Amino acid sequence: QVHLVESGGGSVQAGGSLTLSCEASGVTRSTHCMGWFRQASGKEREGVAIIDSNGITSAINSVKGRFTISKDNAKNTLYLTMNSLKPEDTARYYCAANSPQVAGGYCYTVTVATQGDFSYWGQGTQVTVSQ
């Protein structure tokens, strides 16, 4: 069993920065693939960025160059550093984790992964970006 707890959300003005954290407890193999998803009001949940324990990352085009996903394996903590935030980044951000998803110990990339590919989820943290 894996327990995920997010923190770091808040309200910022456009152009500002936030860093989200997700502390994971449980079986390490079950957190080999970790990612951030977000869900804006009235919209479907979408993947934002994914990382594996070897540091391989993927991110959606709309956040590339602005958001950075990272993971401290020793602390089993996932981060999402968000810079140059835009109003369209406003959403509830969720941390997700799963054991390896692809043969060879790999994870799906964010453009392929769906919610169903992750077994463990945090409760989410709200990010609100104002003009």
Tab-separated table of C-alpha atoms in Angstrom:
chain	number	residue	atom	x	y	z
A	1	GLN	CA	0.000	0.000	0.000
A	2	VAL	CA	1.205	3.515	-0.849
A	3	HIS	CA	0.090	6.723	0.771
A	4	LEU	CA	0.640	10.031	-1.056
A	5	VAL	CA	0.376	13.476	0.522
A	6	GLU	CA	0.672	16.630	-1.582
A	7	SER	CA	1.524	20.094	-0.340
A	8	GLY	CA	2.633	23.433	-1.711
A	9	GLY	CA	-0.428	24.649	-3.559
A	10	GLY	CA	-1.711	28.173	-3.232
A	11	SER	CA	-2.740	31.345	-5.004
A	12	VAL	CA	-0.288	33.346	-7.074
A	13	GLN	CA	-0.366	36.018	-9.726
A	14	ALA	CA	0.443	35.257	-13.332
A	15	GLY	CA	4.178	34.990	-13.801
A	16	GLY	CA	4.686	33.691	-10.293
A	17	SER	CA	6.117	30.402	-9.089
A	18	LEU	CA	5.110	27.528	-6.846
A	19	THR	CA	6.679	24.211	-5.930
A	20	LEU	CA	4.448	21.267	-5.172
A	21	SER	CA	5.644	18.344	-3.084
A	22	CYS	CA	4.309	14.830	-2.770
A	23	GLU	CA	5.569	12.670	0.045
A	24	ALA	CA	5.129	8.967	-0.549
A	25	SER	CA	5.121	6.212	2.016
A	26	GLY	CA	4.924	2.517	1.293
A	27	VAL	CA	6.608	0.015	-0.982
A	28	THR	CA	9.352	1.700	-3.017
A	29	ARG	CA	8.734	-0.381	-6.148
A	30	SER	CA	5.158	0.889	-6.155
A	31	THR	CA	6.429	4.437	-6.557
A	32	HIS	CA	8.816	3.729	-9.420
A	33	CYS	CA	6.562	5.713	-11.771
A	34	MET	CA	5.320	8.977	-10.307
A	35	GLY	CA	3.521	11.806	-11.929
A	36	TRP	CA	1.511	14.973	-11.572
A	37	PHE	CA	-1.968	15.257	-12.996
A	38	ARG	CA	-4.277	18.242	-12.844
A	39	GLN	CA	-7.967	18.837	-13.128
A	40	ALA	CA	-9.464	22.229	-13.815
A	41	SER	CA	-13.046	22.976	-12.937
A	42	GLY	CA	-15.368	21.372	-15.466
A	43	LYS	CA	-12.564	19.605	-17.296
A	44	GLU	CA	-11.127	16.123	-17.359
A	45	ARG	CA	-8.042	15.255	-15.392
A	46	GLU	CA	-4.902	15.481	-17.515
A	47	GLY	CA	-1.354	14.322	-17.058
A	48	VAL	CA	1.200	17.091	-16.594
A	49	ALA	CA	4.528	15.343	-16.078
A	50	ILE	CA	5.874	11.918	-15.202
A	51	ILE	CA	9.205	10.731	-13.828
A	52	ASP	CA	10.649	7.342	-12.974
A	53	SER	CA	13.171	6.358	-10.343
A	54	ASN	CA	15.970	6.607	-12.905
A	55	GLY	CA	15.104	10.227	-13.600
A	56	ILE	CA	13.514	9.751	-16.998
A	57	THR	CA	10.871	12.458	-17.430
A	58	SER	CA	8.146	13.520	-19.786
A	59	ALA	CA	5.909	16.592	-19.761
A	60	ILE	CA	3.073	17.994	-21.796
A	61	ASN	CA	3.952	20.682	-24.306
A	62	SER	CA	2.029	23.427	-22.532
A	63	VAL	CA	4.298	23.253	-19.468
A	64	LYS	CA	7.645	22.485	-21.075
A	65	GLY	CA	10.178	25.157	-20.226
A	66	ARG	CA	8.057	26.311	-17.274
A	67	PHE	CA	7.482	23.248	-15.087
A	68	THR	CA	10.112	20.812	-13.840
A	69	ILE	CA	9.339	17.434	-12.319
A	70	SER	CA	11.896	15.915	-10.005
A	71	LYS	CA	12.115	13.157	-7.436
A	72	ASP	CA	14.231	12.578	-4.379
A	73	ASN	CA	14.427	8.802	-4.223
A	74	ALA	CA	16.040	8.824	-0.789
A	75	LYS	CA	13.111	10.767	0.630
A	76	ASN	CA	10.589	9.159	-1.732
A	77	THR	CA	9.313	12.641	-2.444
A	78	LEU	CA	8.093	14.005	-5.757
A	79	TYR	CA	8.281	17.674	-6.709
A	80	LEU	CA	6.811	19.908	-9.368
A	81	THR	CA	8.493	23.276	-9.706
A	82	MET	CA	6.224	25.623	-11.586
A	83	ASN	CA	7.515	28.911	-12.987
A	84	SER	CA	5.910	31.544	-15.193
A	85	LEU	CA	2.500	30.395	-14.087
A	86	LYS	CA	-0.472	31.279	-16.248
A	87	PRO	CA	-4.188	31.526	-15.385
A	88	GLU	CA	-4.770	28.421	-17.494
A	89	ASP	CA	-2.588	26.469	-15.039
A	90	THR	CA	-5.306	26.913	-12.417
A	91	ALA	CA	-6.406	23.449	-11.321
A	92	ARG	CA	-6.260	20.912	-8.570
A	93	TYR	CA	-2.975	19.065	-8.869
A	94	TYR	CA	-2.740	15.400	-7.979
A	95	CYS	CA	0.247	13.202	-7.314
A	96	ALA	CA	0.080	9.646	-8.642
A	97	ALA	CA	2.274	6.577	-8.336
A	98	ASN	CA	2.598	3.110	-9.746
A	99	SER	CA	5.033	0.266	-10.138
A	100	PRO	CA	6.774	-0.074	-13.539
A	101	GLN	CA	4.221	0.035	-16.337
A	102	VAL	CA	6.236	-1.123	-19.321
A	103	ALA	CA	8.435	-4.182	-19.779
A	104	GLY	CA	12.001	-3.444	-18.794
A	105	GLY	CA	11.016	-1.324	-15.840
A	106	TYR	CA	9.810	1.756	-17.677
A	107	CYS	CA	6.880	4.109	-17.227
A	108	TYR	CA	4.386	5.389	-19.728
A	109	THR	CA	5.121	8.879	-20.994
A	110	VAL	CA	2.678	11.593	-20.047
A	111	THR	CA	1.210	11.719	-23.552
A	112	VAL	CA	0.312	8.025	-23.309
A	113	ALA	CA	-0.511	7.535	-19.627
A	114	THR	CA	-4.068	7.694	-18.372
A	115	GLN	CA	-5.475	7.868	-14.870
A	116	GLY	CA	-6.047	4.136	-14.948
A	117	ASP	CA	-2.323	3.494	-15.325
A	118	PHE	CA	-1.695	4.756	-11.785
A	119	SER	CA	-2.894	2.829	-8.773
A	120	TYR	CA	-2.148	5.338	-6.049
A	121	TRP	CA	-3.333	8.921	-5.753
A	122	GLY	CA	-3.016	11.788	-3.338
A	123	GLN	CA	-5.875	14.012	-2.263
A	124	GLY	CA	-4.728	16.896	-4.445
A	125	THR	CA	-3.621	20.455	-3.817
A	126	GLN	CA	-5.207	23.544	-5.353
A	127	VAL	CA	-3.235	25.932	-7.524
A	128	THR	CA	-4.916	29.197	-8.470
A	129	VAL	CA	-3.263	31.673	-10.820
A	130	SER	CA	-4.802	35.113	-11.200
A	131	GLN	CA	-4.207	37.758	-13.849
